[in-house]
PDB file of C-alpha atoms and ligand atoms in Angstrom:
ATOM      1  CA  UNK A   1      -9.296 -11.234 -29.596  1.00  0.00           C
ATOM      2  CA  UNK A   2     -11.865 -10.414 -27.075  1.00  0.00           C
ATOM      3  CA  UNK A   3     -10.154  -7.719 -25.374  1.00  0.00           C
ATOM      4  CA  UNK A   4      -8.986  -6.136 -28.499  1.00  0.00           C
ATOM      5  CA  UNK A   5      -7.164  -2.579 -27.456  1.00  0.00           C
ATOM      6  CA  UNK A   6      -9.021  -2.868 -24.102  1.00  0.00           C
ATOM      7  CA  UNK A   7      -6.807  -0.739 -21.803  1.00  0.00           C
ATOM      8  CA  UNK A   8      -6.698  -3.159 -18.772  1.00  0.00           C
ATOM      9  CA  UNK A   9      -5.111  -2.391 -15.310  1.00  0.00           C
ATOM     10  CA  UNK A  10      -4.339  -5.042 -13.090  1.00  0.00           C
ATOM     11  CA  UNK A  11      -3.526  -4.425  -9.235  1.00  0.00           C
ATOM     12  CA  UNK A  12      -0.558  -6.539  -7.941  1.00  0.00           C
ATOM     13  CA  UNK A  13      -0.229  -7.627 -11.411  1.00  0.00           C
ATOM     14  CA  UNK A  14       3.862  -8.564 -10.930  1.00  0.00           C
ATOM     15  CA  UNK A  15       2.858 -11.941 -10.010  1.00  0.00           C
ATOM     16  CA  UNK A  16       0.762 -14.714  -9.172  1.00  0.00           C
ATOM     17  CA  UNK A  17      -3.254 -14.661 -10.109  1.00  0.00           C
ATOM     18  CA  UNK A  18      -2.506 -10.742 -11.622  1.00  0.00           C
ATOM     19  CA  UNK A  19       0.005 -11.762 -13.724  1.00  0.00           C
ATOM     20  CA  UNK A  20      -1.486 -14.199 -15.178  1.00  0.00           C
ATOM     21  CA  UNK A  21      -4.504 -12.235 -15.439  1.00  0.00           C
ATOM     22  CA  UNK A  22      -2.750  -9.582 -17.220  1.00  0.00           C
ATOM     23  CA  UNK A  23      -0.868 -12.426 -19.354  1.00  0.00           C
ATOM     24  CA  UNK A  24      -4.428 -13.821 -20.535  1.00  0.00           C
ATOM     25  CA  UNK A  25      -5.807 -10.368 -21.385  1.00  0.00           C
ATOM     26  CA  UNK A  26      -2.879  -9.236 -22.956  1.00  0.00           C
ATOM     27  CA  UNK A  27      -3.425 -12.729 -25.459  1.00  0.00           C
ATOM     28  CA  UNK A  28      -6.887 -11.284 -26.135  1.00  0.00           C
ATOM     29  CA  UNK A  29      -5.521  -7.964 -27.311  1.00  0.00           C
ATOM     30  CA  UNK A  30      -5.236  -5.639 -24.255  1.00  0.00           C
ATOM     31  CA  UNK A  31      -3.432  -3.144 -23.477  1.00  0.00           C
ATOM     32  CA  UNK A  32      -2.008  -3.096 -20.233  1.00  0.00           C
ATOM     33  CA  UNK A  33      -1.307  -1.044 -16.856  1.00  0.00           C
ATOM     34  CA  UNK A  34       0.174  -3.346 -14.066  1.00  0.00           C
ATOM     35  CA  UNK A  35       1.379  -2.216 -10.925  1.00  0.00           C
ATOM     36  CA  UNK A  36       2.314  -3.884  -7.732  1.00  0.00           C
ATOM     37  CA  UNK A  37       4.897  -2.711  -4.889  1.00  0.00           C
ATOM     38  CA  UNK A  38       6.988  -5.656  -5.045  1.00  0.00           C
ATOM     39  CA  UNK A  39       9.388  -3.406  -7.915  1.00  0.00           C
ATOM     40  CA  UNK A  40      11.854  -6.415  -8.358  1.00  0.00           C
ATOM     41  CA  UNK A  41       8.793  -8.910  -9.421  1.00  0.00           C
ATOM     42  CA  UNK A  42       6.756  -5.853 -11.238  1.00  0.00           C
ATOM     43  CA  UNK A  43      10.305  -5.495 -13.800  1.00  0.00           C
ATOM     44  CA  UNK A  44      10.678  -9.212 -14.556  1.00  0.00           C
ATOM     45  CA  UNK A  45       7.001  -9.454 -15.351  1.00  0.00           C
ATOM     46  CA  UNK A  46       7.038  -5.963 -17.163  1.00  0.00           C
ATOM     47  CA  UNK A  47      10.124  -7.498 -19.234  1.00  0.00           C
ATOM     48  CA  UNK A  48       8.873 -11.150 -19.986  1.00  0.00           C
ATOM     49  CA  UNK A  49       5.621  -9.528 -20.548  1.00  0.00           C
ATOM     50  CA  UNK A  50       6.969  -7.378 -23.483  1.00  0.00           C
ATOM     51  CA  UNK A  51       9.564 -10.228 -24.683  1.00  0.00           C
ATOM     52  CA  UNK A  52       6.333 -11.874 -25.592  1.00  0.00           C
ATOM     53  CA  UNK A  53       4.799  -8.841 -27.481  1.00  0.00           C
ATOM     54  CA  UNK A  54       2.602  -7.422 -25.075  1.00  0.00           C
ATOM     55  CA  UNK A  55       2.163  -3.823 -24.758  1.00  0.00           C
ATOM     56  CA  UNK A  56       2.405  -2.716 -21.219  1.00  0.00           C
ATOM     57  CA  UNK A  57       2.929   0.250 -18.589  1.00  0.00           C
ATOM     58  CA  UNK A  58       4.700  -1.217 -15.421  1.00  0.00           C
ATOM     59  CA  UNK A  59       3.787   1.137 -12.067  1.00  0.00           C
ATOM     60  CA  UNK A  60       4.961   0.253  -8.656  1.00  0.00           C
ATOM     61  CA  UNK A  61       2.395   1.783  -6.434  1.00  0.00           C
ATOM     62  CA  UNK A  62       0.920   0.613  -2.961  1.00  0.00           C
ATOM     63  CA  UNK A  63      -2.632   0.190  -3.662  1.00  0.00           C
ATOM     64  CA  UNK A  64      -3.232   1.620  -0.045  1.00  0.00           C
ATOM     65  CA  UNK A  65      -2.002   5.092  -0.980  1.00  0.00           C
ATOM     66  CA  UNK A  66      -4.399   7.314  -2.685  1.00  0.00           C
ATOM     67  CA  UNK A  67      -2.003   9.126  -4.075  1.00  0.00           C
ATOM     68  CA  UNK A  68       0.231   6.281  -5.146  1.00  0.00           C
ATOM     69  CA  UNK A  69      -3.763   5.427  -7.008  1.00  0.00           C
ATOM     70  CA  UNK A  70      -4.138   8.906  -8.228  1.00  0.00           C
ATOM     71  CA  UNK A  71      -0.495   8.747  -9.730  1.00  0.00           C
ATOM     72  CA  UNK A  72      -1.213   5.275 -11.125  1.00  0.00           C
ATOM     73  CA  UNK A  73      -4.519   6.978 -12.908  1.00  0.00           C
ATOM     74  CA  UNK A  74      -2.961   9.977 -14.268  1.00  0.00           C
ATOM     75  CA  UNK A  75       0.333   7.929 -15.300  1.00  0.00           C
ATOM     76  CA  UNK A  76      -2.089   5.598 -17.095  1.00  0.00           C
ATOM     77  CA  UNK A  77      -4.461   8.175 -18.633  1.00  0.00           C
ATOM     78  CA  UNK A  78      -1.293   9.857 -20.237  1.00  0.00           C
ATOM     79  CA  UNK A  79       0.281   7.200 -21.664  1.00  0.00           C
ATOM     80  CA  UNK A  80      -3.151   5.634 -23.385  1.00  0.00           C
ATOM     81  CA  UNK A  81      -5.785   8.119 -22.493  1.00  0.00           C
ATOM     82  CA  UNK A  82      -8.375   6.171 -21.036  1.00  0.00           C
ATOM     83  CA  UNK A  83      -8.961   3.059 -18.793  1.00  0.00           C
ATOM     84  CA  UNK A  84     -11.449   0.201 -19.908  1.00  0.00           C
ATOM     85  CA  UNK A  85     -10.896  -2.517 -17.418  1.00  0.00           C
ATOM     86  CA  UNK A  86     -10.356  -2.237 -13.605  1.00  0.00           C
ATOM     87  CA  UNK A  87      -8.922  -5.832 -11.960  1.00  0.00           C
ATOM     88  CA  UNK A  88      -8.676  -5.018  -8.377  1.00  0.00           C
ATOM     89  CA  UNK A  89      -6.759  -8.161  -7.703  1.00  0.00           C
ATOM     90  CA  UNK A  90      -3.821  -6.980  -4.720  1.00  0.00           C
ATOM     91  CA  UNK A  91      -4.536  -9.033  -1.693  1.00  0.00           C
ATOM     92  CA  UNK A  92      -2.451  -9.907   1.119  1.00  0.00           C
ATOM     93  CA  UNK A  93      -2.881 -12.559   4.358  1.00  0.00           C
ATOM     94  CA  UNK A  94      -1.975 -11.819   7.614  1.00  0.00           C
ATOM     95  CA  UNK A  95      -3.343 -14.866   9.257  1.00  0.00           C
ATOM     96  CA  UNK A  96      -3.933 -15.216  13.456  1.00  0.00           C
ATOM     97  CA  UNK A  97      -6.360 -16.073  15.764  1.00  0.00           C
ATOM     98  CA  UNK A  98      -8.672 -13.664  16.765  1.00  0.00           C
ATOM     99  CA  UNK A  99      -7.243 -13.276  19.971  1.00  0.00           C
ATOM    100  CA  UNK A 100      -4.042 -13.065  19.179  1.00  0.00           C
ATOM    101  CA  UNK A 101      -4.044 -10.811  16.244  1.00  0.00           C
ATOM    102  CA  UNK A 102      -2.650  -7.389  16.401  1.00  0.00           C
ATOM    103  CA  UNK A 103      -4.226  -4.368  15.603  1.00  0.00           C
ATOM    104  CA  UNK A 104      -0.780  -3.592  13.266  1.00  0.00           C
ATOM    105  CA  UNK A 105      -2.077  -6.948  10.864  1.00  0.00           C
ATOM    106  CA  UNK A 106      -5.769  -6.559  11.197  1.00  0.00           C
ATOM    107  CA  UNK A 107      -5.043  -2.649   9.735  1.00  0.00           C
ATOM    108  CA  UNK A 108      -2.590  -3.666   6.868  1.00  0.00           C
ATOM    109  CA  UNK A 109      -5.220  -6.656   6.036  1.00  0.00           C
ATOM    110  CA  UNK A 110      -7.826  -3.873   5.120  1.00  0.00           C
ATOM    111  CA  UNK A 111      -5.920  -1.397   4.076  1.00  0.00           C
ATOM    112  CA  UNK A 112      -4.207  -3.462   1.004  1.00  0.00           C
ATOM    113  CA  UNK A 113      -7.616  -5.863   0.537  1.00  0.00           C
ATOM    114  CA  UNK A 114     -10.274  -3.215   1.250  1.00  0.00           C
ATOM    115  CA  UNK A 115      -9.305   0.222   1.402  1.00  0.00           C
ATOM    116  CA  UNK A 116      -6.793  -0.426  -1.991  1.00  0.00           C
ATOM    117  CA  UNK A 117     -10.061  -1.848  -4.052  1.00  0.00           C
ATOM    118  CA  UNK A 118     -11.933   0.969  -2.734  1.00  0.00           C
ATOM    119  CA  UNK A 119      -9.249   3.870  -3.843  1.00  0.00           C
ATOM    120  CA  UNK A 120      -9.216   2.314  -7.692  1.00  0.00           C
ATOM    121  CA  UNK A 121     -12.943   2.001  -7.855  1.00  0.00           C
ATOM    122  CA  UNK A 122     -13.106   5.769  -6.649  1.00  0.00           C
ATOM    123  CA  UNK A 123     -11.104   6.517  -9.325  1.00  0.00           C
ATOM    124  CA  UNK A 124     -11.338   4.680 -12.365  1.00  0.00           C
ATOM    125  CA  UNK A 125     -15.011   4.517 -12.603  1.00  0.00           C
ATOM    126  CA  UNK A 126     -14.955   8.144 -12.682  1.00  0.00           C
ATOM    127  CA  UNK A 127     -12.954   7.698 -15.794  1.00  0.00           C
ATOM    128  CA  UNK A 128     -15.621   5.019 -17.025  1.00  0.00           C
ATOM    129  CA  UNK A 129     -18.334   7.127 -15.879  1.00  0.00           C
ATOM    130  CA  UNK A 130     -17.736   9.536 -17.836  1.00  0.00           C
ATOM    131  CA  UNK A 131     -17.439   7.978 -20.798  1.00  0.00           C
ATOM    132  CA  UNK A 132     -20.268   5.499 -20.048  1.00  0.00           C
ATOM    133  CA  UNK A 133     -18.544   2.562 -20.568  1.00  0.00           C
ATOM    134  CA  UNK A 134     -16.321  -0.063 -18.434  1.00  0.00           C
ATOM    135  CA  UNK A 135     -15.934  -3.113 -15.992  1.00  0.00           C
ATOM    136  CA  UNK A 136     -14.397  -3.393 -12.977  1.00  0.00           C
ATOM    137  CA  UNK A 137     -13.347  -7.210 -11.568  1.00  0.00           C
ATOM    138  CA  UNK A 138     -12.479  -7.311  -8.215  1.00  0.00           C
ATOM    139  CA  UNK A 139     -10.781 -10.572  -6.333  1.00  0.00           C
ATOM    140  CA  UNK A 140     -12.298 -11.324  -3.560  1.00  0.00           C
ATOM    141  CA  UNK A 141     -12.106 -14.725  -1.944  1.00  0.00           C
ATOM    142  CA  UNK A 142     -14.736 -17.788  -1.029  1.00  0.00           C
ATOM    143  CA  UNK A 143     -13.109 -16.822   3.005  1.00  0.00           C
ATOM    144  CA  UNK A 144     -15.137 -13.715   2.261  1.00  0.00           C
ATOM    145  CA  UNK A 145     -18.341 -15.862   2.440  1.00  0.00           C
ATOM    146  CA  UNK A 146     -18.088 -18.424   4.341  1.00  0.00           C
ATOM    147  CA  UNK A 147     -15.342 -17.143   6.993  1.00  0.00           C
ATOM    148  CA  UNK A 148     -12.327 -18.906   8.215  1.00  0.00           C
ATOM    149  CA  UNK A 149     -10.998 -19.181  11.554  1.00  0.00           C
ATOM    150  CA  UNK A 150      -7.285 -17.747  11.987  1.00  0.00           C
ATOM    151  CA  UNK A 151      -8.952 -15.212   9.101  1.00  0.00           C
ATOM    152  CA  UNK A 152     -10.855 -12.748  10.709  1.00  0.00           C
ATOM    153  CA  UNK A 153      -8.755  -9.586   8.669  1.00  0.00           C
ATOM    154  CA  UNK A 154      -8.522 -11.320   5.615  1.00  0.00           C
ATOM    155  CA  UNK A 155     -12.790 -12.824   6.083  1.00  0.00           C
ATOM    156  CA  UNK A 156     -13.603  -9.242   6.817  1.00  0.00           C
ATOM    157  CA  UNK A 157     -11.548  -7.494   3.835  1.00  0.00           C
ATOM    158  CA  UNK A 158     -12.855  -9.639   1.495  1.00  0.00           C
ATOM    159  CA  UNK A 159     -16.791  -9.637   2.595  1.00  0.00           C
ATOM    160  CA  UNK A 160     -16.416  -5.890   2.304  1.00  0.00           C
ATOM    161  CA  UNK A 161     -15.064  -6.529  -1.290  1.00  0.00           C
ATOM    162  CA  UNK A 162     -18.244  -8.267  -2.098  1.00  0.00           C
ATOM    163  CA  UNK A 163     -20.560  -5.409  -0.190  1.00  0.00           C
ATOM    164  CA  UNK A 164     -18.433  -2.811  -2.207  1.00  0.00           C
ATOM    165  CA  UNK A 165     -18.812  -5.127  -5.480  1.00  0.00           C
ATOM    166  CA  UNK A 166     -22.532  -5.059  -5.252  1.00  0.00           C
ATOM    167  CA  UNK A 167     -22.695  -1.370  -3.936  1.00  0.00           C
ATOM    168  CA  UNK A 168     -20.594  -0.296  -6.877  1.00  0.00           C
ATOM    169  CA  UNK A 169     -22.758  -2.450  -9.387  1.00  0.00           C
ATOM    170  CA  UNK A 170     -25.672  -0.417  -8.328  1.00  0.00           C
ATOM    171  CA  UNK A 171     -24.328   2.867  -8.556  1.00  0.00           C
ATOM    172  CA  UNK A 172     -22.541   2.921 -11.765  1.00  0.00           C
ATOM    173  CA  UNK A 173     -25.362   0.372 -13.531  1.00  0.00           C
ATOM    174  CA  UNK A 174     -26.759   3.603 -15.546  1.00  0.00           C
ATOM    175  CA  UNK A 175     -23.725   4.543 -16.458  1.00  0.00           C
ATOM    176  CA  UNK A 176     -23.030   1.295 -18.369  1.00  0.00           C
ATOM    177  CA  UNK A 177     -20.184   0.324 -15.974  1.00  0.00           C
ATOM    178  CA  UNK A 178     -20.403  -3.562 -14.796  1.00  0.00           C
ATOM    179  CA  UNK A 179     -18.984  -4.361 -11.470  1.00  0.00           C
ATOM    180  CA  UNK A 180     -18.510  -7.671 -10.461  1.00  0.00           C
ATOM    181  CA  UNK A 181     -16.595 -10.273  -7.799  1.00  0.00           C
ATOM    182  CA  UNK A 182     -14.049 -13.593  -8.594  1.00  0.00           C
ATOM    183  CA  UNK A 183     -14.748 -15.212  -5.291  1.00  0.00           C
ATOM    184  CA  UNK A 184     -11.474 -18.569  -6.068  1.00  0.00           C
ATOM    185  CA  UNK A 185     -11.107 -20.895  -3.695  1.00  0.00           C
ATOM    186  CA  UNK A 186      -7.704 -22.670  -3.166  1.00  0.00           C
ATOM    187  CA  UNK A 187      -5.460 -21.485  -6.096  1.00  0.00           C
ATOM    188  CA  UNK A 188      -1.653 -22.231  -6.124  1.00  0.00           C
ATOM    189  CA  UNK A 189       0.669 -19.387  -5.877  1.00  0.00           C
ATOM    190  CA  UNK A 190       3.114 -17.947  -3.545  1.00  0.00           C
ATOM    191  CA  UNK A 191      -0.088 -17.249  -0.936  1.00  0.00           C
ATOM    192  CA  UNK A 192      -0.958 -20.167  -0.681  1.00  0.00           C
ATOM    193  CA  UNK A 193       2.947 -21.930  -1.029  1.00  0.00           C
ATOM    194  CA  UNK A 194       3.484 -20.318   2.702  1.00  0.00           C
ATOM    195  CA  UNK A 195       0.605 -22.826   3.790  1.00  0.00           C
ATOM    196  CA  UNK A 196       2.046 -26.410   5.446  1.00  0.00           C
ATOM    197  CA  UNK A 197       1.405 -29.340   4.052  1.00  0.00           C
ATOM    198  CA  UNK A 198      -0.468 -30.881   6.463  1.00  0.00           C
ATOM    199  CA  UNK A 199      -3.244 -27.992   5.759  1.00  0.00           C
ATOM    200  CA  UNK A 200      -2.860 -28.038   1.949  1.00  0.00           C
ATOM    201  CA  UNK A 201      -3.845 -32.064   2.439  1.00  0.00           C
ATOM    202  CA  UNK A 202      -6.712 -31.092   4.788  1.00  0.00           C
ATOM    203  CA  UNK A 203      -7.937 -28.570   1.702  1.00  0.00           C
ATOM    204  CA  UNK A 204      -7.546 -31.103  -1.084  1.00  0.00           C
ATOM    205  CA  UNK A 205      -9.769 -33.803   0.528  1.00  0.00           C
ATOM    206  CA  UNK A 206     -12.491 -30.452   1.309  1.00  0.00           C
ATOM    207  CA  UNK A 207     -12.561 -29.779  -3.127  1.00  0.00           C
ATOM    208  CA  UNK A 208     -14.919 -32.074  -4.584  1.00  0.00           C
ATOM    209  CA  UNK A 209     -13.138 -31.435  -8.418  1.00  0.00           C
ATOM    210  CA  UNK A 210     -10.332 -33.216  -6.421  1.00  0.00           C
ATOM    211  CA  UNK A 211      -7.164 -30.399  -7.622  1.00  0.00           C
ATOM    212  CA  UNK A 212      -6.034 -27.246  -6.464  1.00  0.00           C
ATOM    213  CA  UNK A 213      -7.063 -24.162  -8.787  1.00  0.00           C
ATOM    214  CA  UNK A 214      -4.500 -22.717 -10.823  1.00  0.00           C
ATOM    215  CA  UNK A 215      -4.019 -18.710 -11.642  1.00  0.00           C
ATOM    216  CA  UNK A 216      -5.248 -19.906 -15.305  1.00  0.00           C
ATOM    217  CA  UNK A 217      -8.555 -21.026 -14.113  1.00  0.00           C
ATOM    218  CA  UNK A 218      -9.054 -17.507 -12.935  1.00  0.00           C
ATOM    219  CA  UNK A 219      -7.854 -15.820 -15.856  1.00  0.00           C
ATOM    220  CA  UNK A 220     -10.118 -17.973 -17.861  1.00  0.00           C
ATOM    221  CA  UNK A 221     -12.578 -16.325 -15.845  1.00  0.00           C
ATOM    222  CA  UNK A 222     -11.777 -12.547 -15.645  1.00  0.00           C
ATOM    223  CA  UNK A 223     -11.659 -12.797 -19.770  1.00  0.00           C
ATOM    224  CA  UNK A 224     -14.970 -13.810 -19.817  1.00  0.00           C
ATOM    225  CA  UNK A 225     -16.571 -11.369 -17.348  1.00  0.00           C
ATOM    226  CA  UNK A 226     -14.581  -8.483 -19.186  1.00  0.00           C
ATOM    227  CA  UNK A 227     -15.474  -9.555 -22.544  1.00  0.00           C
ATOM    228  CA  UNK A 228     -18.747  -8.505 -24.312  1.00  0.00           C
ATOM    229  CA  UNK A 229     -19.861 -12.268 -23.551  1.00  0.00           C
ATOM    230  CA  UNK A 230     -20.901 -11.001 -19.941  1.00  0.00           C
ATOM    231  CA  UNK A 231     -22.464  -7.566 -21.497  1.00  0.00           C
ATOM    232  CA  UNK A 232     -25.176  -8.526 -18.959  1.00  0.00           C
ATOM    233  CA  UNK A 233     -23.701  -9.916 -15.895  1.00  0.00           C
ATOM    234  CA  UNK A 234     -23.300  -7.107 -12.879  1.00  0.00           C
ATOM    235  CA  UNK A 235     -23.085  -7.113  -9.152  1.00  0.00           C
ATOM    236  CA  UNK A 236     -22.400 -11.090  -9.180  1.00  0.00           C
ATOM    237  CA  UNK A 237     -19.812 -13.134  -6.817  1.00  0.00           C
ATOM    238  CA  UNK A 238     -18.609 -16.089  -9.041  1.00  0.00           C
ATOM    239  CA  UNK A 239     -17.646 -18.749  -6.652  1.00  0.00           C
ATOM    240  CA  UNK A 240     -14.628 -20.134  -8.499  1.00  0.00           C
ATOM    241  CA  UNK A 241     -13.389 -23.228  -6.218  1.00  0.00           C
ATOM    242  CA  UNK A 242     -13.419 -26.590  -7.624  1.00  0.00           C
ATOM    243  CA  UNK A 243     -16.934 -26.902  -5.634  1.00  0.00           C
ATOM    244  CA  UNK A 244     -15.416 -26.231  -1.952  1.00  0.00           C
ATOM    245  CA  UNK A 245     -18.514 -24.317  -1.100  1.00  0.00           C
ATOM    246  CA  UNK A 246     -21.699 -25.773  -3.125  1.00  0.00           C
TER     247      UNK A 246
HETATM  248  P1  NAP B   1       0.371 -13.259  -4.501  1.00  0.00           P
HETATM  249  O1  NAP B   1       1.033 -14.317  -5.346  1.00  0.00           O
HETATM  250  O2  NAP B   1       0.921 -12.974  -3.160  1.00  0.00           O
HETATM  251  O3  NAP B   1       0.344 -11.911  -5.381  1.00  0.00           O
HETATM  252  C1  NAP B   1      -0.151 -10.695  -4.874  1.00  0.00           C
HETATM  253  C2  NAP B   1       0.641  -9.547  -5.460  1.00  0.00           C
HETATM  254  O4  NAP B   1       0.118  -8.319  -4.910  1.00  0.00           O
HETATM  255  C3  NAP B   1       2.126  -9.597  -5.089  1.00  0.00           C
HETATM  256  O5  NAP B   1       2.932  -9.223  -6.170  1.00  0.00           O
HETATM  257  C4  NAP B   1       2.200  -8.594  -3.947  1.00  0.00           C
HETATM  258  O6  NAP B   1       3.490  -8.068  -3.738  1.00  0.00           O
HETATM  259  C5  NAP B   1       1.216  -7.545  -4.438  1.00  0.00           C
HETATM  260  N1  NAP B   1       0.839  -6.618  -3.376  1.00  0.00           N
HETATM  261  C6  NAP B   1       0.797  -6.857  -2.027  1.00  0.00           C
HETATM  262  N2  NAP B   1       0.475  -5.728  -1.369  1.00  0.00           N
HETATM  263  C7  NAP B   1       0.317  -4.760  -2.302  1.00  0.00           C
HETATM  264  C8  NAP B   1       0.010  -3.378  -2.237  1.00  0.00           C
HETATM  265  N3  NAP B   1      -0.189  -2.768  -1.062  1.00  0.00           N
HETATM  266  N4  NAP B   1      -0.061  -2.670  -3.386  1.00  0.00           N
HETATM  267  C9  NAP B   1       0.176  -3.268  -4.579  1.00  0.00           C
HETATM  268  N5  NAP B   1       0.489  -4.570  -4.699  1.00  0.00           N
HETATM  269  C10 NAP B   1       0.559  -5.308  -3.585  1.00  0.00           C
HETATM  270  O7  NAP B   1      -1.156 -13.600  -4.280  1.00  0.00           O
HETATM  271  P2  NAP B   1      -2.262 -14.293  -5.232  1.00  0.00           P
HETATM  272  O8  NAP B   1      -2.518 -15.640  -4.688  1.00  0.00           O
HETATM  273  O9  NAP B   1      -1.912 -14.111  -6.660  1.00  0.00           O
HETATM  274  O10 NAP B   1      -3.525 -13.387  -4.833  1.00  0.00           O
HETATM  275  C11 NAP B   1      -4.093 -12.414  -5.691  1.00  0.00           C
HETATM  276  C12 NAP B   1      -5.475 -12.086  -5.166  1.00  0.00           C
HETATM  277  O11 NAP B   1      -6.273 -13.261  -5.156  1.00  0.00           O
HETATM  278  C13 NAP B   1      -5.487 -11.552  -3.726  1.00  0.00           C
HETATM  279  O12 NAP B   1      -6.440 -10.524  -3.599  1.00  0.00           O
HETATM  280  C14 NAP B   1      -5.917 -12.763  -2.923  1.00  0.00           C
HETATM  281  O13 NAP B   1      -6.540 -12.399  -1.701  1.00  0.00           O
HETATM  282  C15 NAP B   1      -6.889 -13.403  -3.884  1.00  0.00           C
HETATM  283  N6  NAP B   1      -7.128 -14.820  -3.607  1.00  0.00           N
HETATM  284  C16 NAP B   1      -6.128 -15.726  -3.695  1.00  0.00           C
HETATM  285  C17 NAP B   1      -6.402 -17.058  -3.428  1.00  0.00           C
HETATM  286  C18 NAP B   1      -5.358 -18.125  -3.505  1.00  0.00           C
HETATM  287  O14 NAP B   1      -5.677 -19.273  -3.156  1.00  0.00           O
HETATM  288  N7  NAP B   1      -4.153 -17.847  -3.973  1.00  0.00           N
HETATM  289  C19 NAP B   1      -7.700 -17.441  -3.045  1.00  0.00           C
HETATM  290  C20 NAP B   1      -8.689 -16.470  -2.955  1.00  0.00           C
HETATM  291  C21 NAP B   1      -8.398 -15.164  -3.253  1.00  0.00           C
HETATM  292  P3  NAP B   1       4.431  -8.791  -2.605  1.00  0.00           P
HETATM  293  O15 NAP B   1       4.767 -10.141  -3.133  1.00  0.00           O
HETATM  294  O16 NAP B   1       5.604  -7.902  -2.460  1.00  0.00           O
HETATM  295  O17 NAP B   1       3.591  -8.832  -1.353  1.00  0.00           O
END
């Protein structure tokens, strides 16, 4: 139980990486907040969650909304009173050339990636601030560091996540709040299931570990950096990618 009674809220926690997130941190005795706008996905996970004795707050919410945050925030602070744990883990792709991409996906590419991690940071660290206490664990991506042509939006949102990550570490430091970045690599979900074959091949041969990641891997991961275990780890961008980018 290294999360025992940690109130924990996950971003786009119905499915994929947050869910399983949430899952793992739920094991280690949190207490959890999901939300996600996909409402149909956010119920089944809320549901299978509980069947398995989790206790958990289900919020659909665009994390691009600052009020749909502030609601999230004051929905959460009512129902357990505080927040412990930030995972800032809603991402999207929108994926073009440069030259052909529209201003329309560039915009929704920050807004969700960027802007979204932004909004809960603004507003749960005040929460952790105050109390001097918390972590925050944002998602960010290995695209984010080494760039990625037909990226550009997602390369962009994601470097900002790691200038905000670092940025963030640095302010709240003296408050006792750690900040820090899950950069994964290729990890199988439903983002990467829209990819073709042909490229998922072309990945494979480019991991030296020689397997895709899985959403467990970086659970495993987010447990640690929230636990006491990393009571001295801040600002950091843990590359988590089967070696892609040593
Ligand atoms: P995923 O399976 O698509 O899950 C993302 C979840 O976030 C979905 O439930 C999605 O809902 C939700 N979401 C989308 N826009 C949202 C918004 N505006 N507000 C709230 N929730 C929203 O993706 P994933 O692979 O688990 O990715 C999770 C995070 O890991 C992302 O930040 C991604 O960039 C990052 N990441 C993933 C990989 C990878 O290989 N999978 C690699 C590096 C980084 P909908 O389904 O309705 O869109």
């Amino acid at each position: 139980m290294l999360l025992k009674d940690k109130v924990t809220l996950v971003t786009g926690g119905a499915q994929g990486i947050g869910r399983t997130i949430a899952e793992a941190f739920a094991k280690e005795g949190a207490k959890l907040i999901i939300c996600d706008v996909n409402e149909e996905n956010l119920k089944k996970a809320e549901e299978e969650m509980q069947k398995n004795g989790a206790q958990v707050l289900a919020l659909k919410a665009n994390v691009s909304s600052s009020s749909d945050v502030d609601e999230v925030v004051r929905k959460s602070l009512d129902n357990y009173g505080t927040i412990d744990i930030l995972i800032n883990n809603a991402g999207i792709t929108r994926d073009n050339l440069m030259l052909r991409m529209s201003e329309e996906e560039w915009d929704a590419v920050l807004n969700i990636n960027l802007k979204g991690t932004f909004l809960f940071t603004k507003a749960c660290s005040k929460v952790m601030a105050k109390k001097r206490t918390g972590c925050i664990i944002n998602v960010a991506s290995i695209i984010g560091v080494i760039g990625n042509a037909g990226q550009a939006n997602y390369a962009a949102s994601k470097a900002g996540v790691i200038g905000l990550t670092k940025t963030a570490a640095k302010e709240f430091a003296k408050r006792n709040v750690r900040v820090n970045a899950i950069a994964p690599g290729f990890i199988q979900t439903a983002m990467t299931d829209k990819l073709s074959e042909e490229i998922r091949q072309l990945m494979l041969k480019e991991i030296p570990l020689g397997r895709f990641g899985q959403p467990d891997d970086v659970a495993s991961l987010a447990v640690f950096l929230a636990s006491e275990n990393a009571s001295y780890i801040t600002g950091q961008v843990i590359r988590i990618d089967g070696g892609m980018v040593i």
